[in-house]
Coordinates of C-alpha atoms in Angstrom, one line a residue:
M1 CA -6.8 16.0 61.4
K2 CA -4.3 13.1 61.9
S3 CA -2.1 13.5 64.9
K4 CA 1.6 14.3 65.1
I5 CA 2.9 11.4 67.1
L6 CA 6.3 10.5 68.6
F7 CA 6.6 6.7 69.1
I8 CA 9.2 6.5 71.8
D9 CA 11.3 3.6 73.2
R10 CA 11.5 3.5 77.0
D11 CA 14.8 1.9 78.2
G12 CA 17.9 3.6 76.9
T13 CA 15.8 6.5 75.5
L14 CA 13.6 7.9 78.1
I15 CA 15.3 6.3 81.1
D16 CA 18.8 4.9 81.4
E17 CA 19.2 1.2 80.7
P18 CA 21.5 -0.8 83.0
K19 CA 24.2 -2.5 81.0
S20 CA 24.5 -5.3 83.6
D21 CA 21.1 -6.9 83.0
F22 CA 19.1 -4.4 80.8
Q23 CA 16.3 -4.4 83.4
I24 CA 14.9 -1.5 85.4
D25 CA 13.5 -3.6 88.2
S26 CA 14.0 -1.4 91.2
L27 CA 13.6 2.3 92.1
E28 CA 17.4 2.5 92.6
K29 CA 17.8 1.8 88.9
L30 CA 15.4 4.4 87.7
E31 CA 17.3 7.3 86.1
F32 CA 16.0 9.6 83.4
E33 CA 17.9 10.4 80.3
K34 CA 19.3 13.9 80.4
G35 CA 17.1 16.4 78.6
A36 CA 14.2 14.0 77.9
I37 CA 11.6 15.8 80.1
N38 CA 12.5 19.3 78.8
A39 CA 12.4 18.1 75.1
L40 CA 9.0 16.4 75.5
L41 CA 7.6 19.4 77.2
K42 CA 8.7 21.6 74.3
L43 CA 7.4 19.2 71.7
K44 CA 4.1 18.9 73.5
N45 CA 3.7 22.7 73.2
Y46 CA 4.0 22.2 69.4
G47 CA 1.1 19.7 69.4
F48 CA 3.0 16.4 69.4
K49 CA 1.5 13.4 71.2
F50 CA 3.5 10.6 72.7
V51 CA 3.2 6.8 72.5
M52 CA 5.6 4.6 74.4
I53 CA 6.5 1.3 72.8
T54 CA 8.9 -1.0 74.6
N55 CA 10.3 -4.6 74.6
Q56 CA 10.6 -6.0 78.1
D57 CA 12.3 -9.4 77.8
G58 CA 10.6 -12.1 79.9
L59 CA 8.3 -9.7 81.7
G60 CA 6.1 -11.8 84.0
T61 CA 8.5 -14.7 84.2
D62 CA 10.8 -15.6 87.1
S63 CA 13.6 -13.7 85.4
F64 CA 11.6 -10.5 85.5
P65 CA 8.6 -10.5 87.8
I66 CA 5.7 -8.1 87.2
N67 CA 6.1 -6.5 90.6
S68 CA 9.7 -5.7 90.0
F69 CA 8.8 -4.0 86.7
E70 CA 5.7 -2.1 87.9
L71 CA 7.2 -0.2 90.9
P72 CA 9.8 1.8 88.9
H73 CA 7.5 2.0 85.8
K74 CA 4.7 3.6 87.8
K75 CA 7.2 5.9 89.5
M76 CA 8.5 7.0 86.1
L77 CA 5.0 7.7 84.8
N78 CA 4.1 9.7 87.9
I79 CA 7.2 11.9 87.5
F80 CA 6.4 12.5 83.8
Q81 CA 2.8 13.3 84.7
S82 CA 3.9 15.7 87.5
C83 CA 5.9 17.6 84.8
G84 CA 2.9 17.8 82.5
I85 CA 3.8 14.8 80.2
E86 CA 1.3 12.1 79.5
F87 CA 1.5 9.2 77.1
K88 CA -1.5 8.6 74.7
D89 CA -0.8 4.9 74.8
I90 CA 1.8 2.6 76.3
F91 CA 2.6 -0.7 74.5
I92 CA 4.7 -3.4 76.2
C93 CA 5.9 -6.6 74.6
P94 CA 6.7 -9.1 77.4
H95 CA 8.3 -11.8 75.2
F96 CA 11.8 -13.0 74.7
E97 CA 13.2 -12.5 71.2
H98 CA 13.5 -16.2 70.6
E99 CA 9.8 -16.6 71.1
N100 CA 9.2 -14.9 67.8
C101 CA 6.0 -13.3 68.9
A102 CA 3.9 -11.0 66.7
C103 CA 4.1 -8.0 69.0
R104 CA 7.8 -7.5 69.5
K105 CA 9.5 -4.5 67.9
P106 CA 10.2 -3.9 65.1
K107 CA 6.9 -5.7 64.3
T108 CA 3.9 -3.4 64.3
A109 CA 1.1 -5.6 65.8
M110 CA 0.9 -3.5 69.0
L111 CA 0.3 -0.4 66.8
E112 CA -2.4 -2.1 64.6
N113 CA -5.1 0.4 65.6
Y114 CA -2.8 3.4 64.7
I115 CA -2.0 1.8 61.3
K116 CA -5.5 0.5 60.4
N117 CA -7.3 3.7 61.3
E118 CA -4.5 6.0 60.1
L119 CA -4.4 7.9 63.4
F120 CA -1.0 9.5 62.7
D121 CA 0.4 11.8 60.1
K122 CA 3.3 10.0 58.4
N123 CA 4.9 13.2 57.3
Q124 CA 4.9 14.7 60.8
S125 CA 5.5 11.7 63.1
F126 CA 8.7 10.0 64.2
V127 CA 10.1 7.0 66.0
I128 CA 12.7 7.8 68.7
G129 CA 14.8 5.0 70.1
D130 CA 18.4 3.9 70.8
R131 CA 18.4 0.6 69.0
Q132 CA 18.3 -0.6 65.4
S133 CA 15.0 -2.3 66.1
D134 CA 13.5 1.2 66.7
M135 CA 14.8 2.3 63.3
L136 CA 13.3 -0.8 61.7
L137 CA 10.0 0.0 63.4
A138 CA 10.1 3.4 61.8
K139 CA 10.7 1.9 58.4
N140 CA 7.7 -0.5 59.0
L141 CA 5.5 2.4 59.9
Q142 CA 6.8 4.4 56.9
I143 CA 7.9 7.3 59.1
Q144 CA 11.3 8.7 60.0
G145 CA 13.4 7.2 62.8
L146 CA 15.7 9.2 65.0
K147 CA 18.3 7.1 66.8
Y148 CA 19.0 8.5 70.3
D149 CA 22.5 8.7 71.5
K150 CA 23.3 10.7 74.7
I151 CA 26.6 11.9 73.1
D152 CA 26.1 12.2 69.4
F153 CA 22.3 12.8 69.1
N154 CA 20.9 13.7 72.5
W155 CA 17.4 14.9 73.4
E156 CA 18.2 18.6 72.9
Q157 CA 19.4 17.8 69.4
I158 CA 16.4 15.5 68.6
C159 CA 14.0 18.2 69.7
E160 CA 15.8 20.8 67.5
Y161 CA 15.8 18.4 64.5
I162 CA 12.1 17.6 64.8
L163 CA 11.1 21.3 65.0
K164 CA 13.1 21.9 61.8
H165 CA 11.7 19.0 59.9
F166 CA 8.2 18.1 60.9
R167 CA 6.3 20.7 58.8
N168 CA 5.9 19.1 55.4
A169 CA 3.1 17.7 53.2
N170 CA 2.7 15.4 50.2
I171 CA -0.6 16.0 48.3
T172 CA -1.9 14.3 45.2
R173 CA -4.8 15.6 43.1
N174 CA -6.2 13.6 40.2
T175 CA -9.1 14.7 38.0
K176 CA -10.2 14.1 34.4
E177 CA -8.5 17.4 33.7
T178 CA -5.2 17.3 35.7
Q179 CA -2.9 15.0 37.6
I180 CA -0.9 16.8 40.2
Q181 CA 1.7 15.8 42.8
V182 CA 3.0 18.4 45.3
K183 CA 5.7 17.7 47.9
L184 CA 6.5 20.6 50.2
A185 CA 8.7 21.1 53.2
F186 CA 9.0 24.3 55.2
N187 CA 12.2 23.6 57.1
D188 CA 14.2 21.7 54.6
T189 CA 17.0 23.1 52.5
P190 CA 15.3 25.3 49.9
K191 CA 15.1 23.6 46.5
S192 CA 12.6 23.3 43.7
D193 CA 11.7 20.8 41.0
I194 CA 8.7 22.1 39.1
D195 CA 7.1 21.0 35.8
T196 CA 3.7 22.3 35.0
G197 CA 4.0 22.3 31.2
I198 CA 3.8 26.1 31.3
A199 CA 7.4 27.4 31.3
F200 CA 6.6 31.0 32.5
F201 CA 4.4 29.5 35.3
D202 CA 7.2 27.2 36.3
H203 CA 9.5 30.3 36.6
M204 CA 6.9 32.0 38.9
L205 CA 6.5 28.9 41.1
E206 CA 10.3 28.7 41.5
Q207 CA 10.2 32.1 43.0
I208 CA 8.0 30.8 45.8
S209 CA 10.5 28.1 46.6
T210 CA 13.5 30.4 46.5
H211 CA 12.1 33.4 48.3
A212 CA 10.0 31.6 50.9
N213 CA 13.0 29.4 51.6
I214 CA 11.1 26.2 51.3
S215 CA 11.5 22.9 49.4
L216 CA 8.9 22.5 46.6
E217 CA 8.4 19.6 44.2
L218 CA 5.5 20.1 41.9
K219 CA 4.5 18.0 38.8
C220 CA 1.4 18.6 36.8
K221 CA 0.0 16.9 33.7
G222 CA -3.0 18.9 32.5
D223 CA -5.2 19.4 29.5
L224 CA -3.1 22.2 28.0
E225 CA -4.4 21.3 24.6
I226 CA -7.5 23.2 25.7
D227 CA -5.8 26.0 27.6
E228 CA -3.9 26.5 30.9
H229 CA -6.9 27.3 33.1
H230 CA -7.5 23.9 34.7
S231 CA -3.8 23.4 35.3
V232 CA -3.2 26.8 37.0
E233 CA -6.4 26.5 39.1
D234 CA -5.8 22.9 40.2
I235 CA -2.1 23.6 41.0
A236 CA -3.2 26.5 43.2
L237 CA -5.7 24.3 45.0
T238 CA -3.2 21.5 45.5
L239 CA -0.4 23.9 46.6
G240 CA -2.7 25.7 49.0
E241 CA -3.8 22.4 50.5
A242 CA -0.2 21.4 51.0
I243 CA 0.7 24.7 52.7
K244 CA -2.3 24.3 55.0
K245 CA -1.4 20.8 55.9
A246 CA 2.2 21.6 56.5
L247 CA 1.2 24.4 58.9
G248 CA -0.9 22.0 60.9
D249 CA -2.2 23.6 64.1
K250 CA -0.1 26.8 63.4
I251 CA 1.4 26.8 66.9
G252 CA 4.3 29.2 67.1
I253 CA 4.0 30.8 63.6
A254 CA 4.3 34.5 63.1
R255 CA 1.0 34.3 61.1
Y256 CA 1.4 37.7 59.3
G257 CA 3.7 39.0 56.9
F258 CA 6.2 42.0 52.3
T259 CA 6.8 44.7 50.0
L260 CA 9.6 44.5 47.5
P261 CA 10.9 46.5 44.6
M262 CA 11.7 44.8 41.3
D263 CA 13.4 47.3 39.0
E264 CA 10.8 49.8 38.1
C265 CA 7.8 48.0 39.8
L266 CA 6.8 47.8 43.4
A267 CA 4.9 44.7 44.6
S268 CA 3.4 44.0 48.0
C269 CA 1.7 41.2 49.8
A270 CA 0.0 41.0 53.1
I271 CA -1.0 37.6 54.4
D272 CA -2.9 36.2 57.4
F273 CA -3.3 32.5 58.0
C274 CA -6.6 33.2 59.8
N275 CA -8.7 30.4 58.2
R276 CA -11.0 33.0 56.7
P277 CA -10.1 32.9 53.0
H278 CA -10.1 36.2 51.1
L279 CA -8.3 37.8 48.2
V280 CA -7.8 41.5 47.5
Y281 CA -5.9 41.8 44.2
K282 CA -4.8 45.0 42.4
A283 CA -2.7 44.5 39.3
K284 CA -3.2 45.5 35.7
F285 CA -1.3 44.0 32.7
K286 CA -0.9 45.3 29.2
K287 CA -0.2 41.9 27.7
E288 CA -2.8 39.1 27.5
K289 CA -0.1 36.4 27.9
L290 CA 3.4 36.0 29.5
G291 CA 4.8 33.1 27.7
E292 CA 2.0 30.6 27.7
L293 CA 0.4 31.9 30.9
S294 CA -2.6 34.2 30.5
T295 CA -2.2 37.2 32.8
E296 CA -5.8 36.9 33.9
M297 CA -4.9 33.5 35.4
I298 CA -2.5 35.1 37.9
E299 CA -5.4 36.6 39.8
H300 CA -7.2 33.3 39.6
F301 CA -4.2 31.4 40.8
F302 CA -3.9 33.6 44.0
Y303 CA -7.7 33.4 44.5
S304 CA -7.7 29.6 44.4
L305 CA -4.5 29.5 46.5
S306 CA -5.9 31.8 49.2
Y307 CA -9.0 29.6 49.6
A308 CA -7.2 26.3 49.6
M309 CA -4.7 27.4 52.3
G310 CA -7.2 29.3 54.4
A311 CA -5.6 32.7 54.3
S312 CA -6.5 36.3 53.8
L313 CA -4.3 37.6 51.0
H314 CA -3.8 41.1 49.8
L315 CA -1.7 41.6 46.7
K316 CA -0.9 44.6 44.6
V317 CA 1.7 45.8 42.1
K318 CA 2.5 48.9 40.0
G319 CA 5.1 49.2 37.3
K320 CA 5.7 49.3 33.5
N321 CA 7.1 45.8 32.7
D322 CA 4.5 43.0 32.8
H323 CA 7.1 40.3 33.4
H324 CA 8.5 42.3 36.3
K325 CA 5.1 42.9 37.7
A326 CA 4.1 39.2 37.6
E327 CA 7.4 38.1 39.1
G328 CA 7.1 40.8 41.7
L329 CA 3.8 39.5 42.9
F330 CA 5.1 35.9 43.2
K331 CA 8.2 37.1 45.0
A332 CA 6.2 39.3 47.4
F333 CA 3.9 36.4 48.2
A334 CA 6.9 34.1 48.8
R335 CA 8.5 36.6 51.2
A336 CA 5.2 37.1 53.0
L337 CA 4.9 33.4 53.3
K338 CA 8.4 33.1 54.7
M339 CA 7.6 35.6 57.3
A340 CA 4.2 34.2 58.2
I341 CA 5.3 30.5 58.6
K342 CA 8.3 31.3 60.7
I343 CA 8.1 29.7 64.2
E344 CA 8.7 32.5 66.7
N345 CA 7.6 30.9 70.0
E346 CA 5.5 28.1 71.4
N347 CA 2.2 30.0 71.4
L348 CA -0.7 30.4 69.0
A349 CA -0.8 33.8 67.5
S350 CA -4.5 34.4 68.4
S351 CA -6.2 36.0 71.4
K352 CA -9.1 33.6 70.6
G353 CA -7.0 30.6 71.3
V354 CA -7.8 29.1 67.9
I355 CA -7.1 29.9 64.2

């Protein structure tokens, strides 16, 4: 699995940058930005890794000798390490801006290995820095940039923002039978944009977005001239993969979770993101179709979904109205999903230490 990485600027972001000469060249000048250590510790607990990337103008020249840089730099790293914070990599460009080198931010030469070998998840990684060059670096890496400001966007606010926005996924599945694109975000403002070519199925998938409180964009072009089987099955597989990817290492999630009434029917869903796929399904329909959706495909949808997202799923519904029963199942699943993906703490909900 690709890593969740924070590419972090040093001066002015992790430690204070003197406005006189913009150089931390003595221990007296070493001062940490407020909240940086606490924020990194919390983000570490959610599985983030840290990469430091910094421009140090003229490092190694008479204007900024190596020895003057190394003493406070090593002290800074020792303090971070004593607090439990380590950097996966540290990249330093020693050149002046006018030298037009290949490695200076916002250029990406120092991060070539990360880019070439796709070592970071673009949907769950960020650049954090206090300058526009950091935001341009984020653009060049095709990830989100967060501009640090000790007054308007401090470390506490950055940490809160990341924990609200890092859980998302963008999955494409193309076969001879279907072409599917799914964009999903757990912590975004809930909204849906769904087009499967099967109107009743669109209505059911919208229930997942609304009642799970997630953002869901889903487009499918399938061989509906045959029937809806391939589209429904492949949508379930793609959506399940997106949910699994967005959950990542599952640190902090509730893991379990709903029973709800819908007029005369009662639907329930129990879910466990245990990575042991299983479906128990109890539902009977009088109609063969609801709109253009075969009722038998509802079970197959949840079967494919449970296996793709790696969850144990128990669904059942009783009632008289088939429309209500189908909608009740999707709503119950959505509510269970909302409960299960909620971040409750910084721990993994498993006595085994792994899910």
